[in-house]
Amino acid sequence: MLNKQGNLNLGPYSDLYDLIVPKDNQFRQFKELCNDFEFIFDELKDKYCQDNGRTAIDPRVMFKYLLIKVIDNWSDVDVVEQSRYNMAYKCFLGLPPEQTEMIDPSSLTRFRRQRLQDPELMDKLISQSLKVAAEHGLIKSKSIIMDSTHTRSRANRRYPSEYLQKLGKDLRKSLYRFDESVKKDLPEKYEGEDIEKVMSYAESLVQAVSEMPLSQLPGVSKHLNLLKEAIDDIKDHFECSADSDARTGHKSEDDEFFGYKTHMAINQERLVTAAVVTSGEAADGDHMQELIDKSRANGQVVEEAIGDGAYSSNENLEECERKGVKVIAKLNANVVQGCRKDDVGFSFNKDAGMYVCPAGHMAIRKAVAKARDNVAAREVHYFDTRKCVLCKRREGCFAFNQRTKSYSVSIYSEAQERQKEFQETDEFKEKYRERYKIEAKNSDLKNNLGYDRAESYGIGCMALQGAVAIYASNLKRIVRLLSEKIGK
């Protein structure tokens, strides 16, 4: 049961806080800025029974524990223990100075699982922080900067071949405990690393065991179902891990990670205006429009969107034009320059509408290749390979084992043509320099707020961790902006 009045009892010695905790303490400032987090009480009160059971711990207190935990990097056990002695923490939590009896750390786990499982929590917290910033006149910009940051999973990725072999051994052992004679009815073991052969062995083992009466025994069916599940997972996304939602993503050609991505937008004041948590393999550009829409819904005016080449797809350019948003993102090099390393000597014959090679041979036909990913649509011109075989200039241009010889040119859409011209202007170059700000925000989240590694399993828990970390980051930034404003 929740106290309907939602009042915190500070006790007769609460005036001590004015003597012990300075007014510029960040936790005290958080409390004043957010009106003691009344919005948390209003948001969560419907998740408590109003007329039955013992009185629950105030949800504002529980949420404040989570903020302290994130900001000062404590475990559940340590944040409760530190709050017993730290007067700044007690002041922030709204506890009497003399109180020594604290909550049980396990209450924080239950609070996260039972009260904060809201898919809209991140949007609500970001919106609330932007509202506080706007009330103090801190938001002047009308542009957002977009990027994604990765968070490694709490679980390690297992190599599919090793994992399947381990589960296969466990399944065999469970059978042998009941009847060793079944060994003759099982397929021959495969202990190599060829994933196709390992998969074939695992599937045949599942089929053989499923036809046995022993498969109905709990000790066998458990291991059989684990192997079936692993086979399905590998076929679906080629990943095996205790964290079933995590996926492999790539930071560069040679650098990969296993975990999640947080697609994020910040304004020029470096306040997060929107965020979306996905698995690690998700493409950045696919979430551009969602970030713009969420930023606007959270109270941020968006007239410009700044990002890297991942956000400059033709679809994004056209949609942003429709929404009245100017895109400050460079076109992908494959769009502007194409994929060729050397195109010297090829010329276009406007009368024939065909390209001519350096040796003077005209293409015999042409076709249009559709746009895909960050590669623009292309017009592909094909040449007669019989002439190429005999050509004196074929070295570096044509090899005898080639089946075709083609030359392609990008076909720009109207939106891409306008963007190509815009990115050469001084206005574009000046605004594009602001993109570094989101890199600093990503660094703050990872290095200061523990966002480099997931605290639990599953994308829902990752979204909750992101919501609290981003909200804490925004509060810290608001306090700093206010200090700078007062200092001026």
Coordinates of C-alpha atoms in Angstrom, one line a residue, residues 71-477:
I71 CA 26.2 8.9 -10.4
D72 CA 28.6 7.6 -7.8
N73 CA 28.9 4.1 -9.2
W74 CA 27.8 2.0 -6.2
S75 CA 26.3 -1.5 -6.1
D76 CA 22.9 -2.0 -4.6
V77 CA 24.4 -3.1 -1.3
D78 CA 26.9 -0.3 -1.2
V79 CA 24.5 2.5 -2.1
V80 CA 22.3 1.5 0.9
E81 CA 25.3 1.2 3.2
Q82 CA 26.7 4.6 2.2
S83 CA 23.4 6.2 2.7
R84 CA 23.5 5.2 6.3
Y85 CA 26.4 7.6 6.9
N86 CA 26.6 10.1 4.0
M87 CA 24.6 13.2 5.0
A88 CA 24.4 14.5 1.4
Y89 CA 22.8 11.2 0.4
K90 CA 20.3 11.3 3.4
C91 CA 19.4 14.9 2.5
F92 CA 18.7 13.9 -1.1
L93 CA 16.7 10.9 0.0
G94 CA 14.6 12.9 2.4
L95 CA 15.5 10.8 5.4
P96 CA 15.9 12.2 8.9
P97 CA 19.5 12.8 9.9
E98 CA 19.3 10.4 12.8
Q99 CA 17.8 7.5 10.9
T100 CA 20.1 4.4 10.8
E101 CA 17.6 1.8 9.7
M102 CA 17.8 1.6 5.9
I103 CA 16.0 -0.4 3.2
D104 CA 17.1 -3.9 2.2
P105 CA 19.2 -3.8 -1.0
S106 CA 17.0 -6.4 -2.6
S107 CA 14.2 -3.8 -2.5
L108 CA 16.0 -1.9 -5.3
T109 CA 15.9 -5.0 -7.5
R110 CA 12.2 -5.5 -6.9
F111 CA 11.6 -1.8 -7.6
R112 CA 13.3 -2.0 -10.9
R113 CA 11.5 -5.1 -11.9
Q114 CA 8.0 -4.4 -10.7
R115 CA 7.7 -0.6 -10.9
L116 CA 9.9 0.6 -13.7
Q117 CA 9.1 -1.8 -16.4
D118 CA 7.7 0.9 -18.6
P119 CA 8.7 1.1 -22.3
E120 CA 8.1 4.9 -22.2
L121 CA 10.2 5.5 -19.1
M122 CA 13.2 6.9 -21.0
D123 CA 11.0 9.3 -23.0
K124 CA 9.3 10.5 -19.8
L125 CA 12.6 11.1 -17.9
I126 CA 14.2 12.9 -20.8
S127 CA 11.0 15.0 -21.3
Q128 CA 11.0 15.9 -17.6
S129 CA 14.7 17.0 -17.7
L130 CA 14.2 19.1 -20.7
K131 CA 11.2 20.7 -19.1
V132 CA 13.4 21.7 -16.1
A133 CA 16.0 23.1 -18.4
A134 CA 13.4 25.1 -20.4
E135 CA 11.9 26.6 -17.2
H136 CA 15.3 28.0 -16.3
G137 CA 15.8 29.4 -19.9
L138 CA 18.7 27.1 -20.7
I139 CA 17.6 25.8 -24.1
K140 CA 18.2 28.2 -26.9
S141 CA 19.3 26.0 -29.8
K142 CA 17.0 24.5 -32.5
S143 CA 19.3 21.8 -33.7
I144 CA 20.1 18.2 -32.6
I145 CA 23.2 16.2 -33.0
M146 CA 22.8 12.4 -33.5
D147 CA 25.0 9.4 -33.0
S148 CA 25.0 6.0 -31.3
T149 CA 27.1 4.6 -28.5
H150 CA 27.6 0.9 -27.8
T151 CA 27.3 -0.9 -24.5
R152 CA 28.8 -4.3 -24.0
S153 CA 26.6 -7.1 -22.8
R154 CA 27.1 -8.5 -19.3
A155 CA 27.4 -11.9 -20.8
N156 CA 30.1 -13.2 -23.1
R157 CA 29.4 -14.4 -26.6
R158 CA 29.8 -18.2 -27.0
Y159 CA 31.3 -19.6 -30.2
P160 CA 28.4 -21.6 -31.8
S161 CA 30.5 -24.7 -32.6
E162 CA 31.8 -25.0 -29.0
Y163 CA 28.5 -24.3 -27.5
L164 CA 26.6 -26.9 -29.6
Q165 CA 29.2 -29.5 -28.8
K166 CA 29.0 -28.8 -25.1
L167 CA 25.2 -29.1 -25.1
G168 CA 25.5 -32.3 -27.2
K169 CA 27.8 -33.8 -24.6
D170 CA 25.4 -32.8 -21.8
L171 CA 22.5 -34.4 -23.6
R172 CA 24.5 -37.7 -24.1
K173 CA 25.5 -37.8 -20.4
S174 CA 21.9 -37.3 -19.3
L175 CA 21.0 -40.4 -21.4
Y176 CA 23.9 -42.5 -20.2
R177 CA 22.8 -42.0 -16.6
F178 CA 19.7 -44.0 -17.4
D179 CA 20.9 -46.4 -20.1
E180 CA 24.4 -46.6 -21.6
S181 CA 23.3 -49.0 -24.2
V182 CA 21.6 -46.2 -26.2
K183 CA 25.1 -45.1 -27.3
K184 CA 24.8 -47.4 -30.4
D185 CA 21.6 -45.6 -31.5
L186 CA 23.2 -42.1 -31.4
P187 CA 25.0 -40.5 -34.3
E188 CA 28.8 -40.5 -34.4
K189 CA 30.3 -37.5 -32.5
Y190 CA 31.9 -34.7 -34.4
E191 CA 34.5 -32.6 -32.5
G192 CA 35.8 -30.4 -35.2
E193 CA 35.2 -26.6 -35.7
D194 CA 33.3 -26.7 -39.0
I195 CA 30.0 -25.1 -38.0
E196 CA 28.0 -26.8 -40.8
K197 CA 29.2 -30.2 -39.7
V198 CA 28.6 -29.3 -36.0
M199 CA 25.1 -28.1 -36.9
S200 CA 24.4 -31.3 -38.9
Y201 CA 25.6 -33.4 -36.0
A202 CA 23.5 -31.5 -33.4
E203 CA 20.3 -31.8 -35.6
S204 CA 20.8 -35.5 -36.1
L205 CA 21.4 -35.9 -32.3
V206 CA 18.2 -34.1 -31.5
Q207 CA 16.2 -36.2 -34.0
A208 CA 17.7 -39.5 -32.6
V209 CA 17.0 -38.6 -29.0
S210 CA 13.5 -37.2 -29.7
E211 CA 12.5 -40.7 -31.0
M212 CA 13.6 -42.4 -27.7
P213 CA 11.2 -43.0 -24.8
L214 CA 13.9 -41.6 -22.5
S215 CA 13.4 -38.2 -24.0
Q216 CA 10.2 -37.9 -21.9
L217 CA 12.3 -38.0 -18.6
P218 CA 12.8 -34.5 -17.0
G219 CA 16.6 -35.0 -16.7
V220 CA 16.8 -35.7 -20.5
S221 CA 14.1 -33.4 -21.8
K222 CA 15.8 -30.4 -20.2
H223 CA 19.1 -30.9 -22.1
L224 CA 17.2 -31.8 -25.3
N225 CA 15.3 -28.6 -25.2
L226 CA 18.4 -26.5 -24.5
L227 CA 20.1 -28.0 -27.6
K228 CA 17.0 -27.4 -29.7
E229 CA 16.9 -23.8 -28.6
A230 CA 20.6 -23.2 -29.3
I231 CA 20.1 -24.6 -32.8
D232 CA 17.2 -22.2 -33.5
D233 CA 19.2 -19.3 -32.1
I234 CA 22.2 -20.0 -34.3
K235 CA 20.0 -20.3 -37.4
D236 CA 18.2 -17.1 -36.5
H237 CA 21.1 -14.8 -35.6
F238 CA 24.3 -16.9 -35.3
E239 CA 24.7 -15.9 -31.6
C240 CA 24.9 -17.9 -28.4
S241 CA 24.8 -16.2 -25.1
A242 CA 23.1 -16.0 -21.7
D243 CA 21.9 -12.6 -22.9
S244 CA 19.5 -13.6 -25.6
D245 CA 18.8 -10.0 -26.8
A246 CA 22.4 -9.0 -27.3
R247 CA 23.9 -9.0 -30.8
T248 CA 27.3 -8.4 -32.4
G249 CA 27.9 -4.9 -33.8
H250 CA 30.9 -3.2 -35.4
K251 CA 32.6 0.0 -34.4
S252 CA 34.9 -0.3 -37.4
E253 CA 36.0 -2.9 -40.0
D254 CA 38.2 -4.7 -37.5
D255 CA 36.6 -3.8 -34.2
E256 CA 33.4 -5.5 -33.1
F257 CA 31.4 -5.7 -29.8
F258 CA 28.7 -7.9 -28.4
G259 CA 25.9 -6.1 -26.7
Y260 CA 23.6 -3.1 -27.4
K261 CA 23.4 0.3 -29.1
T262 CA 21.8 3.4 -27.8
H263 CA 20.9 5.8 -30.6
M264 CA 20.9 9.3 -29.1
A265 CA 20.2 12.9 -30.0
I266 CA 21.5 15.9 -28.0
N267 CA 21.0 19.6 -28.5
Q268 CA 23.7 22.3 -28.6
E269 CA 23.5 22.7 -24.8
R270 CA 24.5 19.0 -24.6
L271 CA 21.3 17.8 -23.1
V272 CA 20.0 14.5 -24.4
T273 CA 16.7 15.1 -26.2
A274 CA 15.9 11.5 -27.3
A275 CA 17.3 8.0 -27.1
V276 CA 16.4 4.6 -28.5
V277 CA 18.0 1.3 -27.3
T278 CA 18.5 -1.5 -29.8
S279 CA 20.6 -4.6 -30.1
G280 CA 24.1 -4.1 -31.3
E281 CA 23.7 -4.8 -35.0
A282 CA 21.1 -2.1 -35.7
A283 CA 22.0 0.5 -38.3
D284 CA 22.3 4.1 -37.1
G285 CA 20.5 5.8 -40.0
D286 CA 17.4 3.7 -39.5
H287 CA 16.5 5.5 -36.3
M288 CA 17.1 9.1 -37.5
Q289 CA 13.4 9.9 -37.9
E290 CA 12.5 8.3 -34.6
L291 CA 15.0 10.5 -32.8
I292 CA 13.7 13.6 -34.5
D293 CA 10.1 12.8 -33.6
K294 CA 11.0 11.9 -30.0
S295 CA 13.0 15.1 -29.6
R296 CA 10.1 17.2 -30.7
A297 CA 7.7 15.3 -28.5
N298 CA 10.0 15.9 -25.6
G299 CA 10.0 19.6 -26.1
Q300 CA 13.0 20.3 -28.3
V301 CA 12.6 22.5 -31.3
V302 CA 14.3 20.7 -34.3
E303 CA 15.1 22.7 -37.4
E304 CA 18.5 21.0 -38.1
A305 CA 19.9 17.5 -37.6
I306 CA 23.6 17.0 -37.4
G307 CA 25.2 13.6 -37.9
D308 CA 27.7 11.5 -39.8
G309 CA 27.3 9.8 -43.1
A310 CA 25.1 7.1 -41.6
Y311 CA 22.2 9.5 -41.5
S312 CA 22.5 10.8 -45.1
S313 CA 20.5 8.1 -46.9
N314 CA 18.1 9.3 -49.6
E315 CA 15.1 8.2 -47.5
N316 CA 16.3 10.3 -44.6
L317 CA 17.0 13.3 -46.8
E318 CA 13.6 13.2 -48.4
E319 CA 11.8 12.7 -45.1
C320 CA 13.6 15.5 -43.4
E321 CA 12.7 17.8 -46.2
R322 CA 9.1 16.9 -45.7
K323 CA 9.4 17.7 -41.9
G324 CA 11.3 20.9 -42.5
V325 CA 14.5 19.7 -41.0
K326 CA 17.9 20.6 -42.5
V327 CA 20.3 17.7 -42.6
I328 CA 23.9 18.5 -41.6
A329 CA 25.4 15.2 -42.6
K330 CA 27.9 14.3 -45.4
L331 CA 26.7 12.0 -48.1
N332 CA 28.4 8.6 -47.9
A333 CA 31.6 8.4 -50.0
N334 CA 30.0 5.5 -52.0
V335 CA 27.3 7.9 -53.1
V336 CA 29.5 10.9 -54.0
Q337 CA 32.5 9.1 -55.4
G338 CA 31.1 5.7 -56.3
C339 CA 32.9 2.4 -55.5
R340 CA 35.5 2.7 -58.2
K341 CA 39.2 3.1 -57.4
D342 CA 40.1 4.4 -60.8
D343 CA 37.9 5.7 -63.6
V344 CA 40.4 7.7 -65.6
G345 CA 39.7 7.7 -69.4
F346 CA 36.0 6.7 -69.5
S347 CA 33.9 9.3 -71.2
F348 CA 30.2 9.8 -72.0
N349 CA 28.9 9.9 -75.5
K350 CA 25.8 12.1 -75.2
D351 CA 24.6 11.2 -78.7
A352 CA 24.6 7.5 -78.1
G353 CA 23.9 7.7 -74.4
M354 CA 26.7 5.3 -73.6
Y355 CA 30.1 5.4 -72.0
V356 CA 33.3 4.9 -74.1
C357 CA 36.4 3.2 -72.6
P358 CA 39.9 4.6 -72.8
A359 CA 40.6 2.4 -75.8
G360 CA 37.6 3.9 -77.7
H361 CA 35.2 1.0 -77.4
M362 CA 31.6 1.9 -76.7
A363 CA 29.5 0.0 -74.2
I364 CA 27.1 -2.4 -75.8
R365 CA 24.3 -2.2 -73.2
K366 CA 23.3 -0.5 -70.0
A367 CA 21.1 -1.3 -67.0
V368 CA 20.1 0.4 -63.7
A369 CA 21.1 -1.1 -60.4
K370 CA 18.7 -0.1 -57.5
A371 CA 19.9 1.8 -54.5
R372 CA 20.9 -0.2 -51.4
D373 CA 22.1 0.8 -48.0
N374 CA 24.5 3.8 -48.4
V375 CA 25.1 3.1 -52.1
A376 CA 23.1 5.2 -54.6
A377 CA 21.3 3.9 -57.5
R378 CA 23.7 3.3 -60.4
E379 CA 23.6 3.2 -64.2
V380 CA 25.9 0.2 -65.2
H381 CA 27.4 0.2 -68.7
Y382 CA 28.6 -3.2 -70.0
F383 CA 31.4 -3.6 -72.6
D384 CA 32.1 -6.4 -75.2
T385 CA 34.6 -8.7 -73.4
R386 CA 35.8 -10.1 -76.8
K387 CA 37.3 -6.7 -77.5
C388 CA 38.7 -6.4 -74.0
V389 CA 40.6 -9.7 -74.4
L390 CA 42.5 -8.3 -77.4
C391 CA 42.9 -4.8 -76.1
K392 CA 46.4 -3.5 -75.6
R393 CA 45.2 -1.4 -72.6
R394 CA 43.6 -4.4 -70.8
E395 CA 46.3 -4.5 -68.0
G396 CA 44.8 -3.2 -64.8
C397 CA 41.4 -2.9 -66.6
F398 CA 40.5 -6.4 -67.6
A399 CA 41.6 -9.9 -66.6
F400 CA 41.3 -13.0 -68.7
N401 CA 39.2 -14.8 -66.1
Q402 CA 36.6 -11.9 -65.9
R403 CA 33.2 -12.8 -67.3
T404 CA 32.0 -9.2 -67.7
K405 CA 33.5 -5.7 -68.0
S406 CA 31.3 -2.9 -66.7
Y407 CA 31.5 0.8 -65.7
S408 CA 29.0 2.3 -63.4
V409 CA 28.0 5.9 -62.5
S410 CA 25.8 7.0 -59.5
I411 CA 22.3 8.3 -60.2
Y412 CA 21.6 11.0 -57.7
S413 CA 18.1 11.8 -56.5
E414 CA 17.0 15.4 -56.3
A415 CA 17.5 15.3 -52.6
Q416 CA 21.0 13.9 -52.9
E417 CA 21.9 16.5 -55.5
R418 CA 20.8 19.3 -53.2
Q419 CA 22.7 17.8 -50.3
K420 CA 25.8 17.4 -52.4
E421 CA 25.8 21.1 -53.2
F422 CA 24.9 22.1 -49.6
Q423 CA 27.8 20.2 -48.1
E424 CA 30.3 22.3 -50.0
T425 CA 29.0 25.5 -48.5
D426 CA 30.6 27.4 -45.5
E427 CA 27.4 27.1 -43.6
F428 CA 27.5 23.3 -43.7
K429 CA 31.1 23.1 -42.8
E430 CA 30.7 25.4 -39.8
K431 CA 27.7 23.6 -38.4
Y432 CA 29.2 20.1 -39.0
R433 CA 32.0 21.0 -36.6
E434 CA 29.5 20.8 -33.8
R435 CA 29.3 17.1 -34.1
Y436 CA 32.1 16.5 -31.6
K437 CA 29.7 17.4 -28.8
I438 CA 27.9 14.1 -28.9
E439 CA 31.2 12.2 -28.6
A440 CA 31.8 14.0 -25.3
K441 CA 28.3 13.0 -24.2
N442 CA 29.0 9.4 -25.1
S443 CA 32.3 9.5 -23.1
D444 CA 30.5 11.0 -20.0
L445 CA 27.9 8.2 -20.1
K446 CA 30.5 5.4 -20.3
N447 CA 33.3 6.7 -18.1
N448 CA 31.3 8.5 -15.4
L449 CA 27.9 6.8 -15.4
G450 CA 28.7 3.2 -16.0
Y451 CA 27.2 2.9 -19.4
D452 CA 30.1 1.0 -20.9
R453 CA 28.7 -2.4 -19.7
A454 CA 25.1 -3.7 -19.2
E455 CA 24.2 -4.3 -15.6
S456 CA 21.7 -7.1 -16.4
Y457 CA 20.4 -9.2 -19.2
G458 CA 17.8 -8.3 -21.8
I459 CA 17.0 -5.2 -23.8
G460 CA 14.3 -4.2 -21.3
C461 CA 16.9 -4.0 -18.5
M462 CA 19.3 -2.2 -20.9
A463 CA 16.6 0.4 -21.6
L464 CA 16.0 1.0 -17.9
Q465 CA 19.8 1.4 -17.3
G466 CA 19.9 3.9 -20.2
A467 CA 16.9 5.8 -18.9
V468 CA 18.4 6.4 -15.4
A469 CA 21.9 7.1 -16.8
I470 CA 20.7 9.6 -19.4
Y471 CA 18.4 11.3 -16.9
A472 CA 21.3 11.6 -14.4
S473 CA 23.6 13.0 -17.2
N474 CA 21.0 15.6 -18.1
L475 CA 20.6 16.7 -14.4
K476 CA 24.3 17.1 -14.0
R477 CA 24.5 19.1 -17.2

